[in-house]
Amino acid sequence: MSSPASARPTPLNAVHVALGARLTDFAGWNMPLKYTSELAEHQAVRTTVGLFDLSHMGEIRVSGPQAGAALDHALVGRLSAIKPGRAKYSLLCDANGGILDDLVTYKITDDEFLVIANASNTGVVLAALTDRVLTFDASVTDETEQTALIAVQGPAAQAVIQSLADDPDNPDARDAVAALRYYACMPARIAGLDVLLARTGYTGEDGFEVYVAADDAVTLWSALSTATEAAGGRAAGLACRDTLRLEAGMPLYGNELSLETDPYAARLGRVVQLDKAFVGQEALALAAQDQPARLLTGLTGEGRRAARAGNVVLNAAGEPVGVITSGALSPTLGRPIALAYVDRDEAVEGASLQVDVRGTLLPFTVSPYPFYKRS
Amino acid sequence: MTNPSHLLYTAEHEWIQLTPGADLPTEPVRVGLTTFALDALGDVVFVDLPEVGTEVTAGDACGEVESTKSVSDLYSPVTGTVGAVNQAIIDDPALIAADPYDAGWLFTVTPEATAKLLTSNEYEALLD
């Protein structure tokens, strides 16, 4: 179960080893899968707070007078239109409209954006952005190596961040944390360190993502860890991150999204802004005119046996009508949940379908997702 | 991790309540998962066990163990008839990891023949 020596350590690797984490090679990075129990870590994020090392994510800075225009050309959304201090979820597509990555972009100032790429796609995103800004007065810099990312997710996340936000130069620092809106970011001092503090996440909970210089990562983690434990929370690994995001109905690149995936089939048409020119715009304008043959669909089952990625979905007559892309026994709901691409005619809420789980046909019901919403 | 020396083991990380070197018992004996298997699996959330009365075959898959992320086949260490299944771990799969060599047993079987079984020392050598 040890990771190959070739996997890159994050700046927090020694911390994970000291905590006894089970480490795994994830997209070439040596990452904590779990520290103790992934179910306990999942539960901590839902009820108190969990602390994640996400330093494997790619940080790519796009700067310059035409940075906004360059990103409007590069991504399916209109990044220039958002206000400084806000974030936007978008897609990077190829000329055929296939999805190269799904990513969050922070607008720091009118001239400066920070693009967060999935670890497995950072090289692809960097190459595509570098190519696509060539005709603009903008530059692209990969800051992944110099940047650590720690996520603080859960109902107690705000309290944890506030407890470390005191800043002699800013008496209102704690209030500023509370006032930070969802999908917004601001420069802040946390535990005395300069960070970019963002209210974003991938767990379905309130939460923050804290970007910090790699050299400060251990100091920041230590402070956050102390505050997290004081709040009854704990360090959390990639295993629970996957069950959390699935409960929250969030697509995962490589499972729900890929070069072969149509954003409309993935029900992400809302993020595609066809009324501007961008790479993939012509293909996606055509795709938007057709109804996708299959739609990303939520399924819930009975009992405790989960459907898994690759399992075939069948209709009541036993005909194959889809494929599972992600599935798990939901730790919060106590029943199987899954995402699947299902024929449009069958993807009707409440419809009874079956999933072939390694030779056993199990009943599933088409259900809206997110499967879990915080109250 | 220590694996009790009074049990025998499979290379697929099951244990069976057979005494090394002794004759096969005529009564049903317990089968379970080793701590190595449980550590590798992660939190077990579902177990599919053979039904009582089923004939299981040494080395053949006879059930499944699911963790949050993965599914693993369960192999029978012996050929024989299933005598009982542990309802407590079906109701609460976390019990398996909490007490893998005792309360976390999976099912019992009356052994008629065995595949290659390992002593605790042989099994631990396999893990190194």
Coordinates of C-alpha atoms in Angstrom, one line a residue:
Chain A
M1 CA 0.0 0.0 0.0
S2 CA 3.0 2.3 -0.1
S3 CA 3.1 4.9 -2.8
P4 CA 5.7 4.7 -5.5
A5 CA 8.7 6.9 -4.8
S6 CA 8.0 8.8 -8.0
A7 CA 4.9 10.4 -6.6
R8 CA 5.4 14.1 -5.8
P9 CA 5.1 15.0 -2.1
T10 CA 3.0 18.1 -1.2
P11 CA 4.6 20.6 1.2
L12 CA 2.5 18.9 3.9
N13 CA 3.8 15.3 3.3
A14 CA 5.8 15.1 6.6
V15 CA 2.6 16.2 8.4
H16 CA 0.6 13.4 6.8
V17 CA 3.3 10.8 7.6
A18 CA 3.4 12.0 11.3
L19 CA -0.4 11.7 11.5
G20 CA -0.2 8.1 10.2
A21 CA -2.1 8.8 7.0
R22 CA -2.6 6.1 4.5
L23 CA -0.9 7.6 1.5
T24 CA -1.7 7.0 -2.1
D25 CA -0.5 8.0 -5.6
F26 CA -3.2 10.4 -6.9
A27 CA -2.5 12.0 -10.3
G28 CA 1.2 11.7 -9.6
W29 CA 1.0 13.2 -6.1
N30 CA 1.6 11.3 -2.9
M31 CA -1.7 12.2 -1.1
P32 CA -3.4 11.2 2.1
L33 CA -6.3 8.8 1.3
K34 CA -7.4 8.8 5.0
Y35 CA -5.9 9.4 8.4
T36 CA -8.0 7.0 10.5
S37 CA -11.5 6.2 9.2
E38 CA -12.9 7.7 6.0
L39 CA -16.4 7.4 7.4
A40 CA -15.4 9.3 10.6
E41 CA -13.7 11.9 8.4
H42 CA -16.8 12.2 6.2
Q43 CA -19.0 12.6 9.3
A44 CA -16.7 15.3 10.7
V45 CA -17.1 17.4 7.6
R46 CA -20.9 17.1 7.8
T47 CA -21.2 17.8 11.5
T48 CA -18.2 19.9 12.6
V49 CA -15.2 20.5 10.3
G50 CA -12.6 18.7 8.3
L51 CA -9.1 19.8 7.2
F52 CA -7.9 18.8 3.7
D53 CA -4.5 19.1 2.0
L54 CA -5.4 20.0 -1.6
S55 CA -1.9 21.1 -2.6
H56 CA -2.0 18.8 -5.6
M57 CA -4.5 21.1 -7.3
G58 CA -2.9 23.3 -10.0
E59 CA -2.7 27.0 -9.5
I60 CA -2.2 28.9 -12.7
R61 CA -2.0 32.7 -12.7
V62 CA -3.2 34.7 -15.7
S63 CA -2.1 38.3 -15.5
G64 CA -2.1 41.4 -17.8
P65 CA -4.3 44.1 -19.2
Q66 CA -6.1 41.6 -21.3
A67 CA -6.2 38.7 -18.8
G68 CA -10.0 38.8 -18.6
A69 CA -10.4 38.9 -22.4
A70 CA -7.9 36.0 -22.8
L71 CA -9.9 33.9 -20.3
D72 CA -13.2 34.7 -22.1
H73 CA -11.5 33.3 -25.2
A74 CA -10.1 30.3 -23.4
L75 CA -13.0 29.2 -21.2
V76 CA -16.7 28.6 -21.8
G77 CA -17.7 31.3 -19.3
R78 CA -17.3 35.1 -19.3
L79 CA -14.6 35.6 -16.7
S80 CA -14.1 39.3 -17.5
A81 CA -17.7 40.0 -16.3
I82 CA -17.3 38.9 -12.7
K83 CA -16.2 41.4 -10.1
P84 CA -12.8 41.3 -8.5
G85 CA -13.0 39.2 -5.4
R86 CA -15.4 36.7 -6.9
A87 CA -14.9 33.2 -8.2
K88 CA -16.6 31.4 -11.1
Y89 CA -16.9 27.7 -12.0
S90 CA -16.2 27.1 -15.7
L91 CA -15.0 24.6 -18.3
L92 CA -12.0 24.4 -20.5
C93 CA -13.1 22.8 -23.8
D94 CA -11.3 21.8 -27.0
A95 CA -12.4 22.9 -30.4
N96 CA -14.9 20.0 -30.6
G97 CA -16.6 21.1 -27.4
G98 CA -15.1 18.2 -25.4
I99 CA -14.2 19.0 -21.8
L100 CA -10.4 19.3 -21.0
D101 CA -11.0 20.3 -17.4
D102 CA -13.6 21.8 -15.1
L103 CA -12.1 24.5 -13.0
V104 CA -12.7 27.4 -10.6
T105 CA -11.2 30.8 -11.4
Y106 CA -10.7 33.6 -8.9
K107 CA -10.7 37.1 -10.1
I108 CA -8.1 38.8 -7.9
T109 CA -8.1 42.2 -9.7
D110 CA -9.3 43.3 -13.2
D111 CA -5.8 42.3 -14.4
E112 CA -5.2 39.2 -12.5
F113 CA -6.9 35.8 -12.2
L114 CA -6.0 32.6 -10.5
V115 CA -7.2 29.4 -12.3
I116 CA -7.5 26.2 -10.2
A117 CA -7.0 23.1 -12.3
N118 CA -7.6 19.5 -11.3
A119 CA -4.3 17.8 -10.4
S120 CA -4.5 15.3 -13.3
N121 CA -5.2 18.1 -15.8
T122 CA -2.8 20.8 -14.6
G123 CA -0.4 20.2 -17.5
V124 CA -3.2 20.2 -20.1
V125 CA -4.7 23.4 -18.6
L126 CA -1.4 25.1 -18.5
A127 CA -0.6 24.2 -22.1
A128 CA -4.1 25.3 -23.4
L129 CA -4.1 28.6 -21.5
T130 CA -0.5 29.4 -22.6
D131 CA -1.5 28.7 -26.2
R132 CA -4.9 30.6 -26.0
V133 CA -3.5 33.8 -24.5
L134 CA -0.8 34.2 -27.2
T135 CA -2.8 36.9 -29.1
F136 CA -3.7 38.8 -25.9
D137 CA -1.7 41.1 -23.7
A138 CA -1.6 38.6 -20.9
S139 CA 0.8 36.1 -19.4
V140 CA 0.3 32.6 -17.9
T141 CA 2.4 31.4 -14.9
D142 CA 2.2 27.9 -13.2
E143 CA 2.4 28.5 -9.5
T144 CA 1.5 25.0 -8.4
E145 CA 4.9 24.2 -7.0
Q146 CA 5.1 27.4 -4.9
T147 CA 1.5 27.2 -3.6
A148 CA -0.1 25.0 -1.0
L149 CA -3.9 24.7 -0.6
I150 CA -5.7 23.8 2.6
A151 CA -9.4 23.4 2.6
V152 CA -11.5 23.9 5.8
Q153 CA -14.9 22.4 5.2
G154 CA -17.9 22.0 7.5
P155 CA -20.4 23.8 9.6
A156 CA -17.6 25.0 12.0
A157 CA -15.4 26.2 9.2
Q158 CA -16.1 29.8 9.7
A159 CA -15.4 29.6 13.4
V160 CA -12.1 27.9 12.7
I161 CA -11.0 30.5 10.2
Q162 CA -12.2 33.4 12.4
S163 CA -10.3 32.1 15.4
L164 CA -7.1 32.5 13.4
A165 CA -8.0 35.7 11.6
D166 CA -6.9 38.3 14.2
D167 CA -4.8 40.9 12.5
P168 CA -3.3 44.0 14.3
D169 CA -3.7 46.0 11.1
N170 CA -7.3 45.1 10.7
P171 CA -9.6 45.2 13.7
D172 CA -12.5 44.0 11.5
A173 CA -10.7 40.9 10.3
R174 CA -13.1 38.4 12.0
D175 CA -16.1 40.3 10.6
A176 CA -14.6 40.2 7.2
V177 CA -14.3 36.4 7.3
A178 CA -18.0 36.2 8.3
A179 CA -19.0 38.6 5.5
L180 CA -17.1 36.7 2.8
R181 CA -19.7 35.4 0.4
Y182 CA -19.9 32.0 -1.2
Y183 CA -17.8 31.9 -4.3
A184 CA -15.8 34.9 -3.2
C185 CA -12.2 35.4 -2.2
M186 CA -10.0 38.0 -0.4
P187 CA -6.4 38.5 0.7
A188 CA -6.3 37.8 4.4
R189 CA -4.0 37.1 7.3
I190 CA -4.6 33.7 8.8
A191 CA -2.4 32.6 11.7
G192 CA -0.2 35.6 10.9
L193 CA 0.4 34.4 7.3
D194 CA -0.6 36.1 4.1
V195 CA -3.1 33.9 2.3
L196 CA -5.8 34.1 -0.3
L197 CA -8.9 33.1 1.5
A198 CA -11.8 31.8 -0.6
R199 CA -15.3 30.6 0.4
T200 CA -15.4 27.7 -2.0
G201 CA -15.3 24.0 -1.7
Y202 CA -16.2 20.6 -3.0
T203 CA -18.0 19.0 -0.1
G204 CA -21.5 20.5 -0.1
E205 CA -20.8 22.3 3.2
D206 CA -19.9 25.8 4.1
G207 CA -16.2 26.0 3.8
F208 CA -13.0 27.9 3.0
E209 CA -10.1 27.2 0.7
V210 CA -6.9 28.8 1.9
Y211 CA -4.0 29.4 -0.6
V212 CA -0.7 30.0 1.0
A213 CA 3.0 30.0 0.0
A214 CA 4.3 26.4 0.1
D215 CA 7.0 27.5 2.6
D216 CA 4.2 28.5 5.0
A217 CA 2.1 25.4 4.5
V218 CA 3.2 23.5 7.6
T219 CA 2.8 26.6 9.9
L220 CA -0.7 27.2 8.5
W221 CA -1.7 23.5 8.8
S222 CA -0.6 23.4 12.4
A223 CA -2.7 26.4 13.3
L224 CA -5.7 25.2 11.4
S225 CA -5.3 21.7 12.8
T226 CA -5.3 23.0 16.4
A227 CA -8.4 25.1 15.8
T228 CA -10.1 22.2 13.9
E229 CA -9.5 19.8 16.7
A230 CA -10.8 22.4 19.2
A231 CA -14.0 22.5 17.2
G232 CA -14.3 18.8 17.3
G233 CA -13.1 18.2 13.7
R234 CA -10.2 16.3 12.2
A235 CA -7.9 16.0 9.2
A236 CA -9.7 14.4 6.3
G237 CA -8.4 12.6 3.2
L238 CA -9.3 12.0 -0.4
A239 CA -11.5 9.0 0.3
C240 CA -14.1 11.0 2.2
R241 CA -13.7 13.9 -0.3
D242 CA -15.1 11.6 -2.9
T243 CA -18.1 10.5 -0.9
L244 CA -18.8 14.1 0.2
R245 CA -18.7 15.5 -3.4
L246 CA -20.9 12.7 -4.6
E247 CA -23.5 13.4 -2.0
A248 CA -23.3 17.0 -3.0
G249 CA -23.9 16.0 -6.6
M250 CA -20.7 17.6 -7.9
P251 CA -19.2 16.1 -11.0
L252 CA -15.7 14.6 -11.0
Y253 CA -13.4 15.0 -13.9
G254 CA -12.6 11.6 -15.3
N255 CA -15.9 10.2 -14.0
E256 CA -18.7 12.5 -15.0
L257 CA -16.7 14.8 -17.2
S258 CA -14.2 14.0 -20.0
L259 CA -13.2 14.9 -23.5
E260 CA -16.0 12.7 -24.7
T261 CA -18.6 14.4 -22.5
D262 CA -20.9 17.1 -23.8
P263 CA -21.4 19.9 -21.2
Y264 CA -25.2 19.8 -22.0
A265 CA -25.4 16.0 -21.3
A266 CA -23.6 16.7 -18.0
R267 CA -26.3 19.3 -17.3
L268 CA -23.6 22.1 -17.2
G269 CA -25.1 24.0 -20.1
R270 CA -25.7 26.9 -17.8
V271 CA -22.0 27.6 -17.5
V272 CA -21.6 27.8 -21.3
Q273 CA -22.0 31.4 -22.6
L274 CA -22.5 31.0 -26.3
D275 CA -23.0 34.7 -26.9
K276 CA -19.2 35.3 -27.1
A277 CA -16.3 33.8 -29.0
F278 CA -14.3 31.1 -27.3
V279 CA -12.5 27.9 -28.2
G280 CA -15.2 25.2 -28.8
Q281 CA -18.0 27.8 -29.2
E282 CA -19.0 26.7 -32.7
A283 CA -19.2 23.0 -31.7
L284 CA -21.1 23.8 -28.5
A285 CA -23.6 26.1 -30.3
L286 CA -24.4 23.1 -32.5
A287 CA -24.6 20.8 -29.5
A288 CA -27.0 23.2 -27.7
Q289 CA -29.5 22.8 -30.6
D290 CA -29.8 19.0 -30.1
Q291 CA -31.1 17.3 -27.0
P292 CA -28.4 15.1 -25.6
A293 CA -29.0 11.3 -26.1
R294 CA -28.0 10.6 -22.5
L295 CA -28.2 12.9 -19.5
L296 CA -26.3 12.9 -16.3
T297 CA -28.8 11.4 -13.9
G298 CA -29.0 10.8 -10.1
L299 CA -29.9 7.4 -8.9
T300 CA -30.7 6.2 -5.4
G301 CA -31.0 2.6 -4.3
E302 CA -32.2 0.5 -1.4
G303 CA -30.2 -1.6 1.0
R304 CA -26.4 -1.1 1.4
R305 CA -24.9 -2.4 -1.8
A306 CA -23.5 0.4 -4.0
A307 CA -23.4 0.6 -7.8
R308 CA -20.0 1.5 -9.1
A309 CA -18.5 3.3 -12.0
G310 CA -18.9 1.2 -15.2
N311 CA -21.9 -0.8 -14.0
V312 CA -24.7 -0.9 -16.6
V313 CA -28.0 0.7 -16.0
L314 CA -31.1 -1.1 -17.4
N315 CA -34.7 -0.1 -17.7
A316 CA -37.6 -2.0 -16.2
A317 CA -37.7 -4.2 -19.4
G318 CA -34.0 -5.2 -18.9
E319 CA -32.7 -3.1 -21.8
P320 CA -29.4 -1.3 -21.2
V321 CA -30.1 2.4 -21.0
G322 CA -27.0 3.9 -19.3
V323 CA -23.7 3.6 -17.4
I324 CA -22.8 4.5 -13.8
T325 CA -20.1 7.1 -13.6
S326 CA -19.8 7.3 -9.7
G327 CA -21.4 5.3 -7.0
A328 CA -21.1 4.8 -3.3
L329 CA -23.1 3.9 -0.2
S330 CA -23.9 7.4 1.1
P331 CA -22.4 7.7 4.6
T332 CA -24.9 10.5 5.4
L333 CA -28.0 9.0 3.9
G334 CA -27.2 5.3 4.6
R335 CA -28.3 4.2 1.2
P336 CA -26.7 3.8 -2.2
I337 CA -26.4 6.9 -4.4
A338 CA -24.9 7.1 -7.9
L339 CA -24.5 9.4 -10.9
A340 CA -25.0 7.8 -14.3
Y341 CA -25.4 8.8 -18.0
V342 CA -28.9 7.5 -18.8
D343 CA -31.0 7.7 -22.0
R344 CA -33.0 10.9 -21.9
D345 CA -36.3 9.1 -22.2
E346 CA -35.5 7.0 -19.1
A347 CA -34.0 9.8 -17.0
V348 CA -37.3 10.8 -15.6
E349 CA -37.5 11.6 -11.9
G350 CA -39.1 8.7 -10.0
A351 CA -38.5 6.2 -12.8
S352 CA -37.6 2.7 -11.6
L353 CA -34.4 1.4 -13.2
Q354 CA -32.0 -1.4 -12.4
V355 CA -28.2 -1.6 -12.1
D356 CA -26.2 -4.7 -12.9
V357 CA -23.9 -4.8 -9.9
R358 CA -21.5 -7.6 -10.8
G359 CA -24.2 -9.9 -12.0
T360 CA -26.9 -8.9 -9.6
L361 CA -29.7 -6.6 -10.7
L362 CA -30.5 -4.1 -8.0
P363 CA -33.4 -1.6 -8.1
F364 CA -32.6 2.1 -8.4
T365 CA -34.8 5.1 -8.7
V366 CA -34.1 8.2 -10.7
S367 CA -33.6 11.0 -8.1
P368 CA -32.7 14.6 -8.2
Y369 CA -29.2 15.5 -7.1
P370 CA -27.6 16.9 -5.0
F371 CA -28.5 13.9 -2.8
Y372 CA -27.5 15.9 0.2
K373 CA -28.1 19.6 0.9
R374 CA -26.9 21.3 4.0
S375 CA -29.8 22.7 6.1
Chain B
M1 CA 0.0 -6.3 13.2
T2 CA -0.3 -9.8 14.8
N3 CA -2.3 -12.6 13.4
P4 CA -3.2 -15.2 16.1
S5 CA -1.1 -18.4 15.8
H6 CA -4.0 -20.7 16.6
L7 CA -5.6 -19.9 13.2
L8 CA -4.8 -20.7 9.6
Y9 CA -4.8 -18.2 6.8
T10 CA -5.2 -17.8 3.0
A11 CA -3.1 -15.7 0.7
E12 CA -6.3 -13.8 0.0
H13 CA -6.3 -12.6 3.7
E14 CA -9.0 -14.7 5.2
W15 CA -8.5 -16.6 8.4
I16 CA -10.2 -19.9 9.5
Q17 CA -10.5 -21.3 12.9
L18 CA -8.4 -24.4 12.2
T19 CA -5.5 -25.5 14.5
P20 CA -2.2 -25.8 12.6
G21 CA -1.4 -29.5 12.2
A22 CA -4.6 -30.8 13.6
D23 CA -7.3 -32.9 11.9
L24 CA -10.2 -31.2 10.3
P25 CA -13.0 -30.7 12.8
T26 CA -16.5 -32.1 12.2
E27 CA -18.2 -29.0 13.6
P28 CA -18.6 -25.7 11.8
V29 CA -15.7 -23.3 12.4
R30 CA -15.5 -19.5 11.9
V31 CA -14.0 -17.7 8.9
G32 CA -13.0 -14.0 9.0
L33 CA -10.8 -11.3 7.5
T34 CA -7.3 -10.4 8.7
T35 CA -6.4 -7.0 10.0
F36 CA -4.2 -6.6 6.9
A37 CA -7.2 -7.0 4.6
L38 CA -9.3 -4.7 6.7
D39 CA -6.6 -2.1 6.8
A40 CA -6.2 -2.2 3.0
L41 CA -10.0 -2.1 2.4
G42 CA -10.9 0.9 4.5
D43 CA -14.2 1.1 6.3
V44 CA -16.3 -1.9 5.4
V45 CA -19.9 -0.8 4.6
F46 CA -21.4 -3.9 3.2
V47 CA -20.8 -7.6 3.3
D48 CA -22.4 -10.2 1.0
L49 CA -22.0 -13.7 2.6
P50 CA -22.9 -17.1 1.4
E51 CA -26.3 -18.4 2.6
V52 CA -26.6 -21.0 5.3
G53 CA -26.5 -24.5 3.8
T54 CA -24.5 -23.3 0.7
E55 CA -21.6 -25.6 -0.4
V56 CA -18.5 -23.4 -0.8
T57 CA -15.4 -24.5 -2.6
A58 CA -11.8 -23.8 -1.4
G59 CA -10.3 -20.9 -3.3
D60 CA -13.6 -19.9 -5.0
A61 CA -15.3 -16.6 -4.5
C62 CA -18.2 -17.0 -2.1
G63 CA -19.1 -13.4 -1.3
E64 CA -18.1 -9.8 -1.4
V65 CA -16.8 -7.1 0.9
E66 CA -17.4 -3.5 0.0
S67 CA -15.7 -0.5 1.5
T68 CA -16.6 3.0 0.8
K69 CA -14.5 3.0 -2.4
S70 CA -13.8 -0.6 -3.5
V71 CA -15.3 -4.0 -3.7
S72 CA -13.3 -7.2 -3.0
D73 CA -14.3 -10.8 -3.5
L74 CA -14.4 -13.0 -0.4
Y75 CA -12.8 -16.4 -1.0
S76 CA -13.6 -19.6 0.9
P77 CA -10.6 -21.0 2.6
V78 CA -12.1 -24.5 2.6
T79 CA -14.6 -26.7 0.8
G80 CA -17.6 -27.4 2.9
T81 CA -21.1 -26.4 4.0
V82 CA -21.9 -23.0 5.5
G83 CA -23.3 -23.4 9.0
A84 CA -24.1 -19.9 10.1
V85 CA -23.5 -16.2 9.1
N86 CA -22.8 -13.5 11.6
Q87 CA -25.9 -11.3 11.6
A88 CA -24.2 -8.8 13.9
I89 CA -21.6 -7.8 11.2
I90 CA -24.3 -7.7 8.5
D91 CA -26.2 -5.2 10.6
D92 CA -23.1 -3.3 11.5
P93 CA -20.1 -3.9 9.2
A94 CA -17.9 -1.7 11.4
L95 CA -17.8 -4.6 13.9
I96 CA -15.5 -6.6 11.5
A97 CA -12.6 -4.2 11.9
A98 CA -13.3 -3.5 15.5
D99 CA -12.7 -7.2 16.5
P100 CA -11.6 -9.1 13.3
Y101 CA -10.5 -12.3 15.0
D102 CA -13.5 -12.7 17.3
A103 CA -16.8 -10.9 17.3
G104 CA -16.1 -9.8 13.7
W105 CA -16.2 -13.3 12.2
L106 CA -18.1 -13.6 8.9
F107 CA -19.5 -17.1 8.6
T108 CA -19.0 -20.7 9.8
V109 CA -18.2 -23.7 7.6
T110 CA -17.9 -27.4 8.2
P111 CA -14.6 -28.1 6.3
E112 CA -14.4 -31.2 4.1
A113 CA -11.2 -30.2 2.3
T114 CA -8.8 -27.3 2.4
A115 CA -6.9 -25.3 -0.2
K116 CA -3.3 -24.3 0.7
L117 CA -3.6 -22.7 4.1
L118 CA -0.8 -20.8 5.9
T119 CA 0.3 -20.6 9.5
S120 CA 0.5 -17.2 11.0
N121 CA 4.2 -17.1 10.5
E122 CA 3.9 -18.1 6.8
Y123 CA 1.1 -15.5 6.3
E124 CA 3.1 -12.8 7.9
A125 CA 6.1 -13.6 5.7
L126 CA 3.8 -13.2 2.7
L127 CA 2.9 -9.7 3.8
D128 CA 6.5 -8.5 4.1

